[in-house]
Amino acid sequence: MTISMKVLFVLISLLLFSCSLRTEKSKDKVTTLQQAKLIKTESNKQVEKHDSWEERQDSLRNVLLESKSNAILKSDFFQEFYIRNLVKQVNDKIEFKLPFDLHSFDCGAPDCYSTNLSFEIPVKTPVEFPKQIICQFLEKGCVEKETAIQVKFELVENLPTYVNYYSKTAKSNLILIGDKKNSSIYYFVDVEPNSIKVDLINDILSEYDEENPNSIVPYRSWKMLTNEYENFLENK
């Protein structure tokens, strides 16, 4: 084989390899688009079957849950967080990213600023929350200056359907209630140790008085409070 023929052979091989890569990337893109289209199509079919708003939302939730692939995160505790894109598994860790963008009871839309807490726990079966977590704390939005710090929390309550962490440094409680559709998250600030218990939350919320400056108002998340599952169809 002459040198010119060898060069031509190498060029043809590179061209074929490049075409193959572009084809694979194209296939991946098509697959992703097909999956997104399928979920939308299935959700529309489900919606058409029901008359009431509640039935439609239940159907949309089922479609979203069926589209998820992680068996651990589809378990009872994580299920609603998983549907609402607040939790994901990365290697051997479960990552939580919690945007607390409701800081009062006077609105149903997110505030112009958000208090974001993120942390991770090891993947275990059954689920086991550690006695201590380190949260990445970020306050951003319409604030004079963004705040980014690390906050240590200690586990003070732990049952199959909820966990309650307290930070002595931040004087705050982070509470996660994982009970399928009845799941919730709360972040209580400026509270003393042992003053916030999960079984007291309903009383705290029902006794809230906006005229009382000492009333306890937990931070909450719009993503956890909205009842419209259409909001989570795009970002599976």
Backbone as CSV, one residue per row, in Angstrom:
resi,resn,N_x,N_y,N_z,CA_x,CA_y,CA_z,C_x,C_y,C_z
1,MET,0.857,-1.197,0.000,0.000,0.000,0.000,0.890,1.243,0.000
2,THR,0.641,2.161,-0.925,1.443,3.377,-1.015,1.100,4.319,0.132
3,ILE,1.970,5.312,0.346,1.750,6.278,1.439,0.451,7.043,1.227
4,SER,0.188,7.440,-0.026,-1.041,8.194,-0.312,-2.289,7.367,-0.005
5,MET,-2.224,6.068,-0.324,-3.373,5.199,-0.044,-3.572,5.041,1.464
6,LYS,-2.457,4.946,2.207,-2.556,4.834,3.676,-3.201,6.082,4.270
7,VAL,-2.773,7.239,3.802,-3.350,8.504,4.282,-4.834,8.550,3.987
8,LEU,-5.213,8.124,2.777,-6.627,8.117,2.393,-7.424,7.181,3.285
9,PHE,-6.847,6.017,3.613,-7.522,5.045,4.481,-7.763,5.628,5.871
10,VAL,-6.735,6.313,6.408,-6.873,6.928,7.740,-7.958,7.992,7.737
11,LEU,-7.976,8.822,6.689,-8.990,9.878,6.611,-10.391,9.311,6.539
12,ILE,-10.567,8.246,5.749,-11.892,7.617,5.643,-12.312,7.029,6.982
13,SER,-11.375,6.402,7.721,-11.680,5.810,9.030,-12.121,6.881,10.030
14,LEU,-11.388,8.011,10.021,-11.756,9.113,10.922,-13.121,9.667,10.594
15,LEU,-13.406,9.778,9.292,-14.707,10.296,8.858,-15.832,9.381,9.298
16,LEU,-15.647,8.069,9.151,-16.666,7.103,9.557,-16.874,7.128,11.064
17,PHE,-15.767,7.255,11.836,-15.870,7.306,13.297,-16.635,8.543,13.744
18,SER,-16.336,9.684,13.091,-17.018,10.943,13.418,-18.509,10.839,13.128
19,CYS,-18.837,10.224,11.988,-20.257,10.054,11.629,-20.959,9.159,12.639
20,SER,-20.245,8.134,13.099,-20.821,7.217,14.088,-21.131,7.924,15.383
21,LEU,-20.192,8.789,15.837,-20.417,9.543,17.072,-21.616,10.463,16.936
22,ARG,-21.698,11.155,15.772,-22.832,12.062,15.581,-24.142,11.298,15.567
23,THR,-24.123,10.095,14.994,-25.338,9.265,14.942,-25.770,8.863,16.335
24,GLU,-24.777,8.459,17.200,-25.116,8.047,18.560,-25.677,9.217,19.361
25,LYS,-25.024,10.392,19.213,-25.528,11.569,19.913,-26.936,11.903,19.448
26,SER,-27.164,11.778,18.157,-28.487,12.058,17.602,-29.513,11.087,18.160
27,LYS,-29.107,9.807,18.284,-30.020,8.802,18.836,-30.380,9.144,20.282
28,ASP,-29.353,9.559,21.087,-29.600,9.919,22.482,-30.569,11.077,22.569
29,LYS,-30.382,12.074,21.690,-31.267,13.243,21.693,-32.681,12.851,21.322
30,VAL,-32.808,12.013,20.313,-34.133,11.554,19.879,-34.804,10.770,20.986
31,THR,-34.031,9.897,21.671,-34.599,9.104,22.752,-35.138,9.989,23.863
32,THR,-34.354,11.015,24.245,-34.789,11.937,25.297,-36.056,12.671,24.886
33,LEU,-36.089,13.136,23.646,-37.278,13.845,23.156,-38.486,12.920,23.102
34,GLN,-38.257,11.669,22.700,-39.348,10.707,22.639,-39.915,10.434,24.026
35,GLN,-39.026,10.333,25.025,-39.482,10.094,26.387,-40.313,11.259,26.893
36,ALA,-39.835,12.479,26.629,-40.579,13.662,27.061,-41.942,13.721,26.376
37,LYS,-41.955,13.406,25.064,-43.212,13.424,24.304,-44.160,12.357,24.819
38,LEU,-43.601,11.169,25.169,-44.429,10.078,25.663,-45.104,10.451,26.973
39,ILE,-44.341,11.067,27.879,-44.915,11.454,29.170,-46.028,12.478,28.976
40,LYS,-45.794,13.453,28.096,-46.830,14.449,27.843,-48.070,13.814,27.229
41,THR,-47.848,12.890,26.301,-48.965,12.218,25.642,-49.767,11.395,26.645
42,GLU,-49.034,10.633,27.465,-49.711,9.811,28.461,-50.447,10.667,29.483
43,SER,-49.835,11.790,29.884,-50.504,12.661,30.848,-51.784,13.237,30.261
44,ASN,-51.747,13.607,28.977,-52.953,14.133,28.320,-54.044,13.072,28.251
45,LYS,-53.657,11.822,27.968,-54.630,10.735,27.940,-55.282,10.552,29.302
46,GLN,-54.433,10.609,30.342,-54.946,10.423,31.694,-55.905,11.548,32.070
47,VAL,-55.540,12.779,31.703,-56.380,13.932,32.032,-57.745,13.813,31.377
48,GLU,-57.761,13.346,30.130,-59.026,13.257,29.389,-59.986,12.241,30.010
49,LYS,-59.472,11.316,30.796,-60.324,10.283,31.382,-61.125,10.785,32.570
50,HIS,-60.731,11.928,33.140,-61.328,12.355,34.402,-61.971,13.731,34.277
51,ASP,-63.011,13.907,35.062,-63.741,15.165,35.034,-63.272,16.131,36.116
52,SER,-63.020,15.628,37.324,-62.685,16.516,38.425,-61.219,16.894,38.409
53,TRP,-60.934,18.064,38.963,-59.562,18.552,39.047,-58.714,17.612,39.891
54,GLU,-59.275,17.115,40.993,-58.536,16.216,41.879,-58.140,14.924,41.175
55,GLU,-59.072,14.377,40.388,-58.780,13.139,39.659,-57.687,13.361,38.619
56,ARG,-57.722,14.506,37.966,-56.701,14.803,36.959,-55.323,14.916,37.603
57,GLN,-55.271,15.562,38.759,-53.974,15.712,39.431,-53.446,14.362,39.926
58,ASP,-54.332,13.513,40.406,-53.915,12.164,40.821,-53.341,11.395,39.639
59,SER,-53.977,11.535,38.482,-53.501,10.840,37.289,-52.141,11.370,36.844
60,LEU,-51.979,12.682,36.889,-50.697,13.276,36.521,-49.597,12.817,37.466
61,ARG,-49.928,12.732,38.741,-48.937,12.254,39.711,-48.515,10.824,39.385
62,ASN,-49.474,9.992,39.050,-49.163,8.604,38.701,-48.271,8.523,37.465
63,VAL,-48.553,9.375,36.473,-47.738,9.399,35.258,-46.300,9.790,35.604
64,LEU,-46.157,10.823,36.436,-44.825,11.268,36.829,-44.083,10.181,37.597
65,LEU,-44.778,9.529,38.518,-44.139,8.483,39.314,-43.693,7.323,38.438
66,GLU,-44.527,6.941,37.479,-44.189,5.841,36.580,-43.004,6.193,35.676
67,SER,-42.810,7.483,35.422,-41.695,7.900,34.557,-40.358,7.876,35.284
68,LYS,-40.394,7.774,36.603,-39.164,7.750,37.403,-38.602,6.336,37.450
69,SER,-37.278,6.238,37.513,-36.650,4.925,37.407,-35.949,4.454,38.679
70,ASN,-35.696,5.356,39.635,-34.923,4.984,40.821,-35.834,4.347,41.870
71,ALA,-35.647,3.050,42.116,-36.523,2.314,43.033,-36.404,2.817,44.463
72,ILE,-35.208,3.207,44.885,-35.018,3.700,46.253,-35.790,4.990,46.462
73,LEU,-35.690,5.913,45.501,-36.348,7.204,45.636,-37.852,7.125,45.398
74,LYS,-38.324,6.011,44.853,-39.771,5.814,44.687,-40.394,5.206,45.939
75,SER,-39.568,4.917,46.947,-40.090,4.371,48.198,-40.901,5.432,48.929
76,ASP,-41.641,5.013,49.931,-42.618,5.889,50.577,-42.044,7.221,51.046
77,PHE,-40.880,7.192,51.720,-40.365,8.429,52.318,-39.977,9.447,51.255
78,PHE,-39.255,9.029,50.224,-38.715,9.963,49.237,-39.678,10.266,48.097
79,GLN,-40.745,9.517,47.974,-41.562,9.515,46.763,-42.003,10.901,46.309
80,GLU,-42.600,11.675,47.193,-43.109,12.986,46.788,-41.970,13.961,46.496
81,PHE,-40.881,13.870,47.258,-39.718,14.715,46.977,-39.143,14.387,45.597
82,TYR,-39.159,13.116,45.261,-38.626,12.646,43.973,-39.485,13.157,42.818
83,ILE,-40.796,13.054,42.957,-41.715,13.534,41.929,-41.527,15.030,41.689
84,ARG,-41.268,15.760,42.763,-41.167,17.220,42.669,-39.724,17.697,42.442
85,ASN,-38.845,16.757,42.112,-37.465,17.074,41.714,-36.656,17.759,42.811
86,LEU,-36.886,17.369,44.052,-36.135,17.921,45.168,-35.051,16.973,45.668
87,VAL,-35.029,15.764,45.150,-34.066,14.772,45.611,-33.621,13.924,44.426
88,LYS,-32.357,13.517,44.452,-31.841,12.628,43.411,-30.685,11.812,43.977
89,GLN,-30.397,10.706,43.327,-29.273,9.879,43.733,-28.084,10.159,42.827
90,VAL,-26.937,10.421,43.448,-25.687,10.619,42.735,-24.668,9.653,43.321
91,ASN,-24.322,8.635,42.539,-23.432,7.565,42.993,-24.003,6.916,44.250
92,ASP,-23.290,6.959,45.372,-23.771,6.305,46.589,-24.364,7.293,47.583
93,LYS,-24.805,8.453,47.079,-25.395,9.482,47.931,-26.797,9.864,47.431
94,ILE,-27.642,10.259,48.366,-28.938,10.849,48.040,-28.843,12.331,48.341
95,GLU,-29.037,13.145,47.329,-28.893,14.590,47.469,-30.252,15.273,47.599
96,PHE,-30.370,16.119,48.609,-31.555,16.963,48.798,-31.199,18.396,48.417
97,LYS,-32.074,19.033,47.640,-31.944,20.458,47.345,-33.297,21.092,47.604
98,LEU,-33.383,21.823,48.719,-34.665,22.311,49.215,-34.740,23.831,49.138
99,PRO,-35.554,24.364,48.227,-35.716,25.823,48.116,-36.862,26.317,48.996
100,PHE,-36.534,26.989,50.078,-37.564,27.564,50.945,-37.834,28.986,50.461
101,ASP,-38.860,29.128,49.619,-39.157,30.421,49.015,-40.499,30.989,49.469
102,LEU,-41.042,30.446,50.534,-42.248,30.999,51.175,-41.884,31.273,52.629
103,HIS,-41.768,32.549,52.964,-41.303,32.916,54.304,-42.421,33.459,55.188
104,SER,-43.640,33.449,54.683,-44.788,33.925,55.464,-46.037,33.238,54.944
105,PHE,-47.181,33.543,55.579,-48.445,32.929,55.169,-49.284,33.852,54.298
106,ASP,-48.733,34.976,53.877,-49.568,35.970,53.188,-49.509,35.870,51.672
107,CYS,-48.929,34.793,51.138,-48.892,34.673,49.682,-48.815,33.212,49.281
108,GLY,-49.246,32.939,48.046,-49.183,31.579,47.540,-48.133,31.413,46.467
109,ALA,-47.514,32.522,46.057,-46.459,32.471,45.053,-45.111,32.620,45.730
110,PRO,-44.049,32.106,45.116,-42.720,32.216,45.722,-42.325,33.658,45.997
111,ASP,-41.609,33.870,47.101,-41.092,35.195,47.423,-40.001,35.574,46.424
112,CYS,-39.581,36.829,46.487,-38.526,37.279,45.570,-37.154,36.804,46.018
113,TYR,-37.062,36.217,47.211,-35.796,35.634,47.634,-36.043,34.224,48.166
114,SER,-34.975,33.449,48.210,-35.111,32.044,48.587,-34.002,31.653,49.558
115,THR,-34.377,30.860,50.547,-33.415,30.283,51.479,-33.242,28.822,51.085
116,ASN,-32.132,28.497,50.462,-31.914,27.158,49.917,-31.016,26.338,50.840
117,LEU,-31.474,25.140,51.159,-30.675,24.210,51.950,-30.419,22.961,51.117
118,SER,-29.184,22.522,51.080,-28.850,21.291,50.368,-27.931,20.442,51.234
119,PHE,-28.154,19.133,51.185,-27.328,18.206,51.939,-27.444,16.833,51.295
120,GLU,-26.662,15.890,51.782,-26.696,14.537,51.235,-26.603,13.515,52.355
121,ILE,-27.171,12.339,52.077,-27.092,11.229,53.014,-26.652,9.983,52.239
122,PRO,-26.054,9.014,52.923,-25.636,7.789,52.222,-26.842,6.986,51.748
123,VAL,-26.668,6.282,50.648,-27.703,5.381,50.151,-27.679,4.112,50.995
124,LYS,-28.799,3.820,51.644,-28.908,2.609,52.444,-30.307,2.028,52.292
125,THR,-30.404,0.713,52.442,-31.703,0.050,52.435,-31.799,-0.837,53.677
126,PRO,-32.718,-0.563,54.604,-33.699,0.533,54.545,-33.049,1.899,54.750
127,VAL,-33.842,2.941,54.499,-33.354,4.308,54.607,-32.884,4.583,56.032
128,GLU,-31.738,5.238,56.133,-31.210,5.596,57.450,-30.632,7.003,57.388
129,PHE,-31.225,7.909,58.153,-30.721,9.277,58.199,-29.610,9.365,59.246
130,PRO,-28.503,10.008,58.913,-27.381,10.103,59.857,-27.708,10.985,61.054
131,LYS,-26.963,10.810,62.114,-27.180,11.603,63.317,-26.775,13.054,63.112
132,GLN,-25.964,13.303,62.106,-25.501,14.663,61.842,-25.424,14.884,60.329
133,ILE,-25.839,16.053,59.893,-25.699,16.434,58.491,-25.085,17.826,58.412
134,ILE,-24.382,18.072,57.320,-23.847,19.400,57.041,-24.629,19.977,55.870
135,CYS,-25.350,21.064,56.128,-26.164,21.691,55.083,-25.412,22.854,54.453
136,GLN,-25.517,22.927,53.137,-25.054,24.113,52.425,-26.212,25.109,52.430
137,PHE,-25.986,26.258,53.009,-27.028,27.256,53.217,-26.782,28.422,52.265
138,LEU,-27.772,28.737,51.429,-27.646,29.843,50.483,-28.909,30.682,50.505
139,GLU,-28.738,31.955,50.770,-29.861,32.896,50.691,-29.600,33.812,49.503
140,LYS,-30.536,33.814,48.553,-30.328,34.583,47.325,-31.634,35.220,46.878
141,GLY,-31.521,36.098,45.907,-32.707,36.795,45.395,-32.615,38.270,45.721
142,CYS,-33.740,38.864,46.123,-33.766,40.299,46.410,-33.244,40.581,47.819
143,VAL,-31.980,40.268,48.038,-31.294,40.559,49.293,-30.085,41.426,48.977
144,GLU,-29.634,42.202,49.959,-28.500,43.093,49.724,-27.257,42.322,49.321
145,LYS,-27.074,41.160,49.948,-25.903,40.349,49.663,-26.246,38.884,49.852
146,GLU,-25.879,38.043,48.897,-26.126,36.613,49.035,-25.316,36.045,50.200
147,THR,-25.944,35.107,50.922,-25.281,34.461,52.046,-25.072,32.996,51.725
148,ALA,-23.837,32.545,51.841,-23.517,31.142,51.572,-22.634,30.622,52.697
149,ILE,-23.181,29.727,53.519,-22.434,29.175,54.642,-22.762,27.694,54.790
150,GLN,-22.015,27.007,55.627,-22.304,25.632,55.994,-22.884,25.609,57.404
151,VAL,-23.906,24.793,57.585,-24.581,24.709,58.882,-24.664,23.246,59.308
152,LYS,-24.243,22.970,60.541,-24.321,21.607,61.068,-25.631,21.397,61.807
153,PHE,-26.309,20.287,61.488,-27.564,19.927,62.131,-27.422,18.580,62.842
154,GLU,-28.083,18.463,63.989,-28.094,17.219,64.749,-29.499,16.615,64.706
155,LEU,-29.577,15.307,64.562,-30.861,14.607,64.507,-31.485,14.564,65.892
156,VAL,-32.705,15.118,66.037,-33.375,15.143,67.340,-34.649,14.301,67.361
157,GLU,-35.214,14.017,66.185,-36.376,13.124,66.078,-36.212,12.280,64.823
158,ASN,-36.550,11.009,64.938,-36.368,10.119,63.788,-37.382,8.984,63.848
159,LEU,-38.363,9.039,62.963,-39.359,7.985,62.826,-39.458,7.617,61.346
160,PRO,-40.089,6.494,61.001,-40.146,6.086,59.588,-40.744,7.136,58.655
161,THR,-41.627,7.999,59.158,-42.274,8.983,58.283,-41.751,10.406,58.452
162,TYR,-40.801,10.645,59.336,-40.260,12.000,59.440,-38.910,12.024,60.154
163,VAL,-38.168,13.109,59.882,-36.935,13.401,60.605,-36.947,14.869,60.990
164,ASN,-36.317,15.162,62.112,-36.263,16.515,62.644,-34.820,16.800,63.048
165,TYR,-34.199,17.773,62.378,-32.821,18.151,62.676,-32.799,19.542,63.311
166,TYR,-31.858,19.730,64.254,-31.720,21.047,64.895,-30.277,21.516,64.794
167,SER,-30.117,22.820,64.521,-28.800,23.434,64.475,-28.657,24.426,65.624
168,LYS,-27.706,24.164,66.509,-27.452,25.090,67.618,-26.875,26.400,67.101
169,THR,-26.056,26.307,66.072,-25.427,27.507,65.507,-26.454,28.431,64.870
170,ALA,-27.329,27.862,64.045,-28.331,28.668,63.338,-29.620,28.831,64.138
171,LYS,-29.743,28.103,65.260,-30.973,28.119,66.067,-32.187,27.844,65.177
172,SER,-32.128,26.731,64.468,-33.203,26.418,63.523,-33.445,24.918,63.434
173,ASN,-34.678,24.576,63.072,-35.076,23.187,62.852,-35.360,22.950,61.380
174,LEU,-34.831,21.858,60.860,-35.145,21.399,59.513,-35.928,20.105,59.645
175,ILE,-37.162,20.110,59.133,-38.053,18.959,59.292,-38.491,18.458,57.931
176,LEU,-38.340,17.143,57.733,-38.800,16.487,56.513,-39.807,15.421,56.897
177,ILE,-41.002,15.532,56.344,-42.050,14.542,56.551,-42.224,13.783,55.237
178,GLY,-41.882,12.505,55.254,-41.958,11.685,54.052,-43.049,10.641,54.171
179,ASP,-44.225,10.979,53.655,-45.383,10.096,53.784,-46.192,10.140,52.488
180,LYS,-45.510,9.776,51.378,-46.132,9.820,50.056,-46.766,11.185,49.807
181,LYS,-48.067,11.225,49.522,-48.715,12.482,49.159,-48.830,13.447,50.334
182,ASN,-48.631,12.975,51.551,-48.729,13.836,52.730,-47.369,14.372,53.168
183,SER,-46.417,14.365,52.270,-45.071,14.821,52.601,-45.004,16.345,52.708
184,SER,-44.064,16.822,53.540,-43.885,18.259,53.750,-42.450,18.537,54.165
185,ILE,-42.037,19.784,53.998,-40.769,20.226,54.560,-40.986,21.570,55.244
186,TYR,-40.306,21.770,56.365,-40.397,23.015,57.123,-39.002,23.410,57.591
187,TYR,-38.801,24.718,57.645,-37.561,25.237,58.220,-37.933,26.325,59.215
188,PHE,-37.756,26.020,60.504,-38.083,26.958,61.581,-36.819,27.707,61.987
189,VAL,-36.908,29.019,62.067,-35.737,29.836,62.413,-35.964,30.538,63.753
190,ASP,-34.854,30.892,64.403,-34.878,31.607,65.682,-35.702,30.854,66.722
191,VAL,-35.419,29.584,66.873,-36.142,28.768,67.853,-35.149,28.101,68.802
192,GLU,-35.597,27.861,70.018,-34.739,27.263,71.034,-34.712,25.740,70.882
193,PRO,-33.676,25.096,71.441,-33.605,23.627,71.378,-34.831,22.979,72.007
194,ASN,-35.316,21.919,71.403,-36.450,21.129,71.906,-37.783,21.867,71.901
195,SER,-37.842,23.039,71.256,-39.109,23.775,71.232,-39.994,23.376,70.056
196,ILE,-39.398,22.787,69.007,-40.156,22.387,67.818,-40.138,20.865,67.701
197,LYS,-41.324,20.282,67.822,-41.493,18.841,67.640,-42.473,18.616,66.486
198,VAL,-42.298,17.518,65.783,-43.139,17.266,64.610,-44.611,17.184,64.983
199,ASP,-44.936,16.547,66.110,-46.345,16.408,66.482,-46.965,17.720,66.961
200,LEU,-46.171,18.791,67.044,-46.702,20.099,67.435,-46.919,21.023,66.240
201,ILE,-46.496,20.603,65.059,-46.543,21.500,63.895,-47.966,21.936,63.556
202,ASN,-48.916,21.024,63.569,-50.302,21.400,63.258,-50.820,22.457,64.216
203,ASP,-50.489,22.322,65.493,-50.910,23.326,66.478,-50.226,24.668,66.210
204,ILE,-48.946,24.620,65.886,-48.212,25.851,65.599,-48.837,26.594,64.420
205,LEU,-49.178,25.850,63.371,-49.757,26.475,62.182,-51.164,26.999,62.446
206,SER,-51.955,26.246,63.190,-53.342,26.666,63.454,-53.413,27.851,64.412
207,GLU,-52.401,27.996,65.245,-52.400,29.088,66.229,-51.691,30.338,65.720
208,TYR,-51.249,30.305,64.486,-50.528,31.459,63.958,-51.416,32.697,63.942
209,ASP,-50.874,33.806,64.425,-51.584,35.080,64.464,-50.668,36.140,63.870
210,GLU,-51.051,36.670,62.699,-50.187,37.631,62.026,-50.026,38.926,62.801
211,GLU,-50.953,39.165,63.749,-50.847,40.374,64.577,-49.871,40.187,65.731
212,ASN,-49.501,38.937,65.987,-48.598,38.638,67.092,-47.167,38.515,66.565
213,PRO,-46.273,39.427,66.956,-44.898,39.381,66.434,-44.121,38.158,66.934
214,ASN,-44.635,37.491,67.953,-43.960,36.317,68.499,-44.457,35.001,67.892
215,SER,-45.400,35.096,66.967,-45.898,33.878,66.333,-44.777,33.211,65.525
216,ILE,-44.780,31.901,65.557,-43.761,31.139,64.841,-44.231,30.888,63.408
217,VAL,-43.405,31.290,62.456,-43.734,31.109,61.049,-42.622,30.289,60.384
218,PRO,-42.883,29.050,60.056,-41.834,28.261,59.390,-41.675,28.652,57.934
219,TYR,-40.454,28.566,57.422,-40.241,28.710,55.994,-40.772,27.446,55.315
220,ARG,-41.389,27.632,54.156,-41.912,26.493,53.403,-41.491,26.615,51.941
221,SER,-41.816,25.606,51.172,-41.407,25.580,49.768,-42.627,25.518,48.856
222,TRP,-42.638,26.414,47.863,-43.738,26.409,46.894,-43.804,25.075,46.168
223,LYS,-42.651,24.493,45.855,-42.627,23.220,45.132,-43.321,22.112,45.921
224,MET,-43.264,22.175,47.230,-43.921,21.147,48.042,-45.386,21.466,48.303
225,LEU,-45.756,22.721,48.179,-47.129,23.109,48.507,-48.070,23.120,47.306
226,THR,-47.527,23.343,46.105,-48.407,23.400,44.942,-49.085,22.051,44.711
227,ASN,-50.353,22.101,44.350,-51.116,20.879,44.075,-51.233,20.592,42.582
228,GLU,-50.539,21.378,41.772,-50.632,21.239,40.323,-49.396,20.496,39.803
229,TYR,-49.590,19.230,39.485,-48.469,18.396,39.054,-47.996,18.721,37.635
230,GLU,-48.741,19.569,36.927,-48.279,20.015,35.619,-46.924,20.716,35.726
231,ASN,-46.659,21.305,36.892,-45.413,22.040,37.087,-44.181,21.157,37.014
232,PHE,-44.365,19.836,37.120,-43.216,18.937,37.182,-43.117,18.022,35.959
233,LEU,-43.935,18.283,34.949,-43.913,17.450,33.750,-42.667,17.686,32.907
234,GLU,-42.160,18.917,32.894,-41.036,19.231,32.021,-39.730,18.696,32.571
235,ASN,-39.510,18.847,33.888,-38.228,18.474,34.479,-38.364,17.185,35.262
236,LYS,-38.239,16.084,34.568,-38.423,14.778,35.202,-37.202,14.376,36.006
